[in-house]
Coordinates of C-alpha atoms in Angstrom, one line a residue:
X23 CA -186.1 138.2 136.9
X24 CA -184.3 136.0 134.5
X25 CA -184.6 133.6 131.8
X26 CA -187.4 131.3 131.8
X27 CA -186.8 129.9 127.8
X28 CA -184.9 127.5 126.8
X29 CA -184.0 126.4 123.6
X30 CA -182.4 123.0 123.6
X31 CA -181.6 120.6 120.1
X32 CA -181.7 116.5 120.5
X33 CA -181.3 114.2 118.2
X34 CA -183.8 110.8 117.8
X35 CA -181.2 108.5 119.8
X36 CA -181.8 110.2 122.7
X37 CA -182.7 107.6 125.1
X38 CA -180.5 108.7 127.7
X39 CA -183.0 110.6 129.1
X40 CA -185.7 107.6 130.0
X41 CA -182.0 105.6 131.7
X42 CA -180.2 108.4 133.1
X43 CA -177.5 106.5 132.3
X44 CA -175.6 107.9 129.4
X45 CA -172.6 105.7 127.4
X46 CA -169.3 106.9 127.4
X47 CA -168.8 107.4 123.9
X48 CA -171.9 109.5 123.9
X49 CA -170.9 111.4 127.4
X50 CA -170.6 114.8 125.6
X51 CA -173.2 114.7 122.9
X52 CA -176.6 113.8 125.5
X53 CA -175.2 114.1 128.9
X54 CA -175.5 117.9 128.8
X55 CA -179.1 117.9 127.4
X56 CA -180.1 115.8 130.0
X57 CA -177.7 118.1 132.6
X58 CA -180.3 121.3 131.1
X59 CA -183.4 119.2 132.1
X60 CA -182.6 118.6 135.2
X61 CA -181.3 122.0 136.5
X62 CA -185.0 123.0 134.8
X63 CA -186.4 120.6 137.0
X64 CA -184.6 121.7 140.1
X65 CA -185.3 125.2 139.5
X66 CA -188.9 124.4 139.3
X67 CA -189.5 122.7 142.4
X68 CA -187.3 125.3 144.3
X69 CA -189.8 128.1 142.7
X70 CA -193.2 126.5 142.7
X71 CA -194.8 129.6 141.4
X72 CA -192.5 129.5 138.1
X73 CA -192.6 127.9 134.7
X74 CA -190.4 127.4 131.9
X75 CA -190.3 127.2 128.1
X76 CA -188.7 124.6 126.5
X77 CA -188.1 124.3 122.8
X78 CA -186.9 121.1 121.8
X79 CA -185.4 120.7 117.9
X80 CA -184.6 117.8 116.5
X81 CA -181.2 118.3 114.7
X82 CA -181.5 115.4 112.3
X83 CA -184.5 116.6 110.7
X84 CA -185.6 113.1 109.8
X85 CA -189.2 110.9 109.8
X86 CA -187.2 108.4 111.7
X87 CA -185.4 110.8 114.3
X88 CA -188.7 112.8 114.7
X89 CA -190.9 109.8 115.8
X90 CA -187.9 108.5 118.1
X91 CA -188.2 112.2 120.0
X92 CA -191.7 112.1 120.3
X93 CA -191.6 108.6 121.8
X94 CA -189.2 109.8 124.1
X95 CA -190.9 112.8 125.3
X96 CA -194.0 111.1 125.4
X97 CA -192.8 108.9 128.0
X98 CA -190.5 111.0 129.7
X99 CA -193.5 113.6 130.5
X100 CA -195.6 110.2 131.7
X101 CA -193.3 109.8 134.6
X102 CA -192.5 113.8 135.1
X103 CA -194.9 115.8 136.8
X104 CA -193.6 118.5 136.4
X105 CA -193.3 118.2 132.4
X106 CA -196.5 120.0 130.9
X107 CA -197.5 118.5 126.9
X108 CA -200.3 121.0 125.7
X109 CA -201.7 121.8 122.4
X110 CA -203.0 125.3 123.2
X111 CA -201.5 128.8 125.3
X112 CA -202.6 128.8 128.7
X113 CA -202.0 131.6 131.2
X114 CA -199.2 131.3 133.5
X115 CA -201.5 130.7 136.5
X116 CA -202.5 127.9 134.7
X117 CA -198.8 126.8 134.3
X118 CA -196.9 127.6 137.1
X119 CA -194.2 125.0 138.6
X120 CA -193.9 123.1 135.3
X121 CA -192.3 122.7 131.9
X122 CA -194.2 123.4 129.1
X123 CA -192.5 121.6 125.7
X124 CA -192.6 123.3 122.6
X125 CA -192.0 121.0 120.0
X126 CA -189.8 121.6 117.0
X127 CA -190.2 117.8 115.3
X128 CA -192.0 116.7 112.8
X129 CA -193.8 113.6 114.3
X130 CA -198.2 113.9 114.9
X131 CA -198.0 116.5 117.4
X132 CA -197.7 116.0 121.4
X133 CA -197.5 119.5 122.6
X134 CA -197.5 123.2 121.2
X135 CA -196.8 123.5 118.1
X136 CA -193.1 125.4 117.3
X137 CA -193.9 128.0 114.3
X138 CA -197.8 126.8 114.1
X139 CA -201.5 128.1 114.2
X140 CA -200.9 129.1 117.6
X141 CA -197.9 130.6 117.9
X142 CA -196.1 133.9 116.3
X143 CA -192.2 134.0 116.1
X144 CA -190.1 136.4 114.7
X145 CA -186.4 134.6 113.8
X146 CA -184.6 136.8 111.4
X147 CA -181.4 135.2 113.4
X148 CA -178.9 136.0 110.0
X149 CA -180.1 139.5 110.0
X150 CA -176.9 141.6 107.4
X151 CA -177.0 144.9 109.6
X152 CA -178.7 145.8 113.1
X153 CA -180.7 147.9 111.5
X154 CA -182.4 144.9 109.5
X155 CA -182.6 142.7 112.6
X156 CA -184.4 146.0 114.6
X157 CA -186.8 146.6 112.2
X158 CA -187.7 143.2 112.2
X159 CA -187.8 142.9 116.3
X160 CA -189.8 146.6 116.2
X161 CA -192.3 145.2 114.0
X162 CA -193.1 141.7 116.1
X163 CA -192.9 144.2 119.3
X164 CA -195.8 145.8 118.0
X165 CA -197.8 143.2 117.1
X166 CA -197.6 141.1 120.0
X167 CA -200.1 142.8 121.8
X168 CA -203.0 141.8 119.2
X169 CA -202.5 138.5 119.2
X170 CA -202.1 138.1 123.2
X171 CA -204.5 135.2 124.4
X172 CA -204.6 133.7 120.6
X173 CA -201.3 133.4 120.2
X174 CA -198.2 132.6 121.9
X175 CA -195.7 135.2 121.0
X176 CA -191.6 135.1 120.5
X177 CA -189.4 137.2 119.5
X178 CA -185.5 136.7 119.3
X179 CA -183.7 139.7 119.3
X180 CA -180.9 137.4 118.4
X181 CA -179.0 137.3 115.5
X182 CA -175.9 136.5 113.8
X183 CA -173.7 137.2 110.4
X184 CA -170.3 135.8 110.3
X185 CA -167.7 136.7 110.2
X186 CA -167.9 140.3 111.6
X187 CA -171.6 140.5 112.5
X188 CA -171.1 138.1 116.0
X189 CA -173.8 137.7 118.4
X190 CA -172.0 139.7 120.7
X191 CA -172.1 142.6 118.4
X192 CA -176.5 142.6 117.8
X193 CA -176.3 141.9 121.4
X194 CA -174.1 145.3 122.1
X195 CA -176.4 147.2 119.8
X196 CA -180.0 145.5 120.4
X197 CA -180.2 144.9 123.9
X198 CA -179.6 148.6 125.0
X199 CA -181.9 149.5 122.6
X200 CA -184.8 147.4 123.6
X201 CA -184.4 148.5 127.0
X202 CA -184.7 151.9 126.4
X203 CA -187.9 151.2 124.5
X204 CA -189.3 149.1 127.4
X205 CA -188.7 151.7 130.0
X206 CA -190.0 154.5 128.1
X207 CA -193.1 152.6 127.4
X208 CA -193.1 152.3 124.0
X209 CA -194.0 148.3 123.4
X210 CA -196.8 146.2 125.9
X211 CA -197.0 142.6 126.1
X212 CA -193.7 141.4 124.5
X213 CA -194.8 137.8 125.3
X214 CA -191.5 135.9 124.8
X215 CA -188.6 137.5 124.2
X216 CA -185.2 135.9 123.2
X217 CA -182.2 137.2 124.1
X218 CA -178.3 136.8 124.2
X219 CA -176.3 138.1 126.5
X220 CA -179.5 139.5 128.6
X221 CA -178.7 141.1 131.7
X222 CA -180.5 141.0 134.7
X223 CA -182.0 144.6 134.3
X224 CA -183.4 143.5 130.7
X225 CA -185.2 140.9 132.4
X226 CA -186.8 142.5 134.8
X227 CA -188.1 145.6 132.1
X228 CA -189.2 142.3 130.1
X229 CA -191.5 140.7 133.0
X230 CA -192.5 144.2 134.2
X231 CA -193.8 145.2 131.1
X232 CA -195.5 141.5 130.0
X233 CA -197.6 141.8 133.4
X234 CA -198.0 145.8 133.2
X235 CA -196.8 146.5 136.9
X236 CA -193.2 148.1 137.2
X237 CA -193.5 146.6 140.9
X238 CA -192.4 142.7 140.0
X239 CA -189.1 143.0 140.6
X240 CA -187.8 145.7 138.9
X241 CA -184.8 147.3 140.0
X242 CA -184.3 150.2 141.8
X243 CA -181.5 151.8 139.6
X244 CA -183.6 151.0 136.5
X245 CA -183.3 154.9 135.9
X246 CA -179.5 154.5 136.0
X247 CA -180.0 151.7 133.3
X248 CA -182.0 153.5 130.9
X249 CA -179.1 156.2 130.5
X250 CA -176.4 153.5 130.3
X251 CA -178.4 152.4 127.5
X252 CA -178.6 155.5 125.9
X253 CA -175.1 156.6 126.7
X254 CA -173.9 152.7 124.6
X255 CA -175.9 154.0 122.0
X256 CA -174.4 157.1 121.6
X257 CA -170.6 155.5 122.3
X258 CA -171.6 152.8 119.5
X259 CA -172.8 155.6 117.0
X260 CA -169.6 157.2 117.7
X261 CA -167.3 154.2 117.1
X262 CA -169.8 153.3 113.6
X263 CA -168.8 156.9 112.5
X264 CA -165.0 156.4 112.9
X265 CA -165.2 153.0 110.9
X266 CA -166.5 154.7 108.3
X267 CA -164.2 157.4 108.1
X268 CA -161.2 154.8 108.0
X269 CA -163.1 152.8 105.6
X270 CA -163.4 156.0 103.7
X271 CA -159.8 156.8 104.2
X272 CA -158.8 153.1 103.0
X273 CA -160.7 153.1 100.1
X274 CA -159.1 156.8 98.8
X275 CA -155.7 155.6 99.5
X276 CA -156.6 152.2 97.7
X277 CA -157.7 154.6 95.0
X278 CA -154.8 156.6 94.8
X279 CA -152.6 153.5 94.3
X280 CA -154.9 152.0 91.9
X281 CA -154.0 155.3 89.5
X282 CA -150.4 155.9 90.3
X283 CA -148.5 154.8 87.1
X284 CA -146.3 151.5 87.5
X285 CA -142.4 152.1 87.5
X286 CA -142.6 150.5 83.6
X287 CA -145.4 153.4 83.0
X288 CA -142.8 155.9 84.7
X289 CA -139.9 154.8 82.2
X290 CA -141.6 155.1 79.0
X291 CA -142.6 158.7 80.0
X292 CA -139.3 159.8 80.1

């Protein structure tokens, strides 16, 4: 088990991909989108009966930038076997050993659709609290499973709210929390689910639970898992508790000095 979507963002002069060949003053900017394509490509033709999902966003956002992408990955999927351009969800027997593109551009479409007809995303990404960003992954979770075959389903768990609210800390929260969920059977069919941080354990209840058969590849110690996850849960209730009680603390003592009289006030008293 382990992460089979990929969420990449190009930009329309991205022609380094057709010449393999990317400038020097551009080293940075394409050389590691084109660096992600290919380890997608080894990976693929190490595990035959794979397949990934690739998002691909055009960052510029433009008419011009958008058509340029599209020419680009029209071509570069011409002379790729093992790049799949469809319009519709398939099954994954149907799309084992390729790379199915998922296009986020506005040019006449190419390939599934990002955010369209035929696919349902939950992306509350700046989420204010956990809470928010749960309710919104709970809800998705549960309707997944009546869309399955229609639909192609995502769901980020994902989020961020700078400057305290990192992705490390929905990760910390989230993650353990969906994986209790998953193990004690409370969700079915997930579809896609997208993750930060994920751990290999996560995975594995993720696939297990998609397919309905705790025996691909899910660990032995999953057991152990599910009460780490509950015992992070517990720890990070614990540690939201004492924050609040020194927020509470800091706010009484920013109290008290709000109302103790100035050394002028003190003066004219006496």
């Amino acid at each position: 088990a382990g992460v089979r979507f990929l969420d990449l963002r190009v930009r329309g002069d991205w022609e380094e991909l057709l010449h393999f060949e990317p400038r020097r003053d551009n080293l940075l900017r394409f050389y590691n989108d084109w660096e992600a394509l290919q380890a997608c490509a080894a990976f693929l033709r190490e595990h035959r009966s794979e397949f990934l999902l690739v998002r691909l966003k055009d960052e510029e956002q433009s008419s011009a930038s958008a058509l340029k992408i599209g020419e680009l990955i029209g071509k570069w999927a011409a002379h790729t076997p093992l790049c799949c351009l469809c319009d519709e969800p398939r099954t994954v027997g149907q799309l084992r050993g390729k790379l199915i593109v998922l296009q986020d551009w506005a040019a006449p479409d190419i390939s599934l659709r990002w955010a369209g007809p035929k696919m349902a995303i939950q992306d509350f990404w700046n989420a204010g609290s956990a809470s928010d960003k749960w309710k919104a992954v709970r809800k998705h979770l549960g309707k997944a499973p009546r869309v399955l075959g229609r639909k192609l389903c995502v769901n980020f768990v994902s989020a961020q709210s700078f400057p305290r609210r990192t992705p490390r800390y929905f990760a910390g929260l989230l993650n353990p929390k969906l994986c209790t969920g998953l193990l004690r059977g409370k969700y079915s069919a997930p579809g896609v689910v997208v993750l930060d941080f994920p751990t290999r354990d996560l995975c594995a209840a993720i696939v297990a639970t998609n397919f309905g058969n705790t025996s691909l590849g899910v660990p032995s110690n999953m057991e152990e898992v599910h009460r780490a996850s509950i015992s992070l849960e517990a720890k990070t209730d614990q540690r939201r508790a004492t924050v609040k009680r020194f927020e509470g603390v800091a706010s009484e003592l920013a109290t008290c000095k709000a109302q103790r009289p100035s050394q002028s006030q003190a003066s004219s008293f006496l």
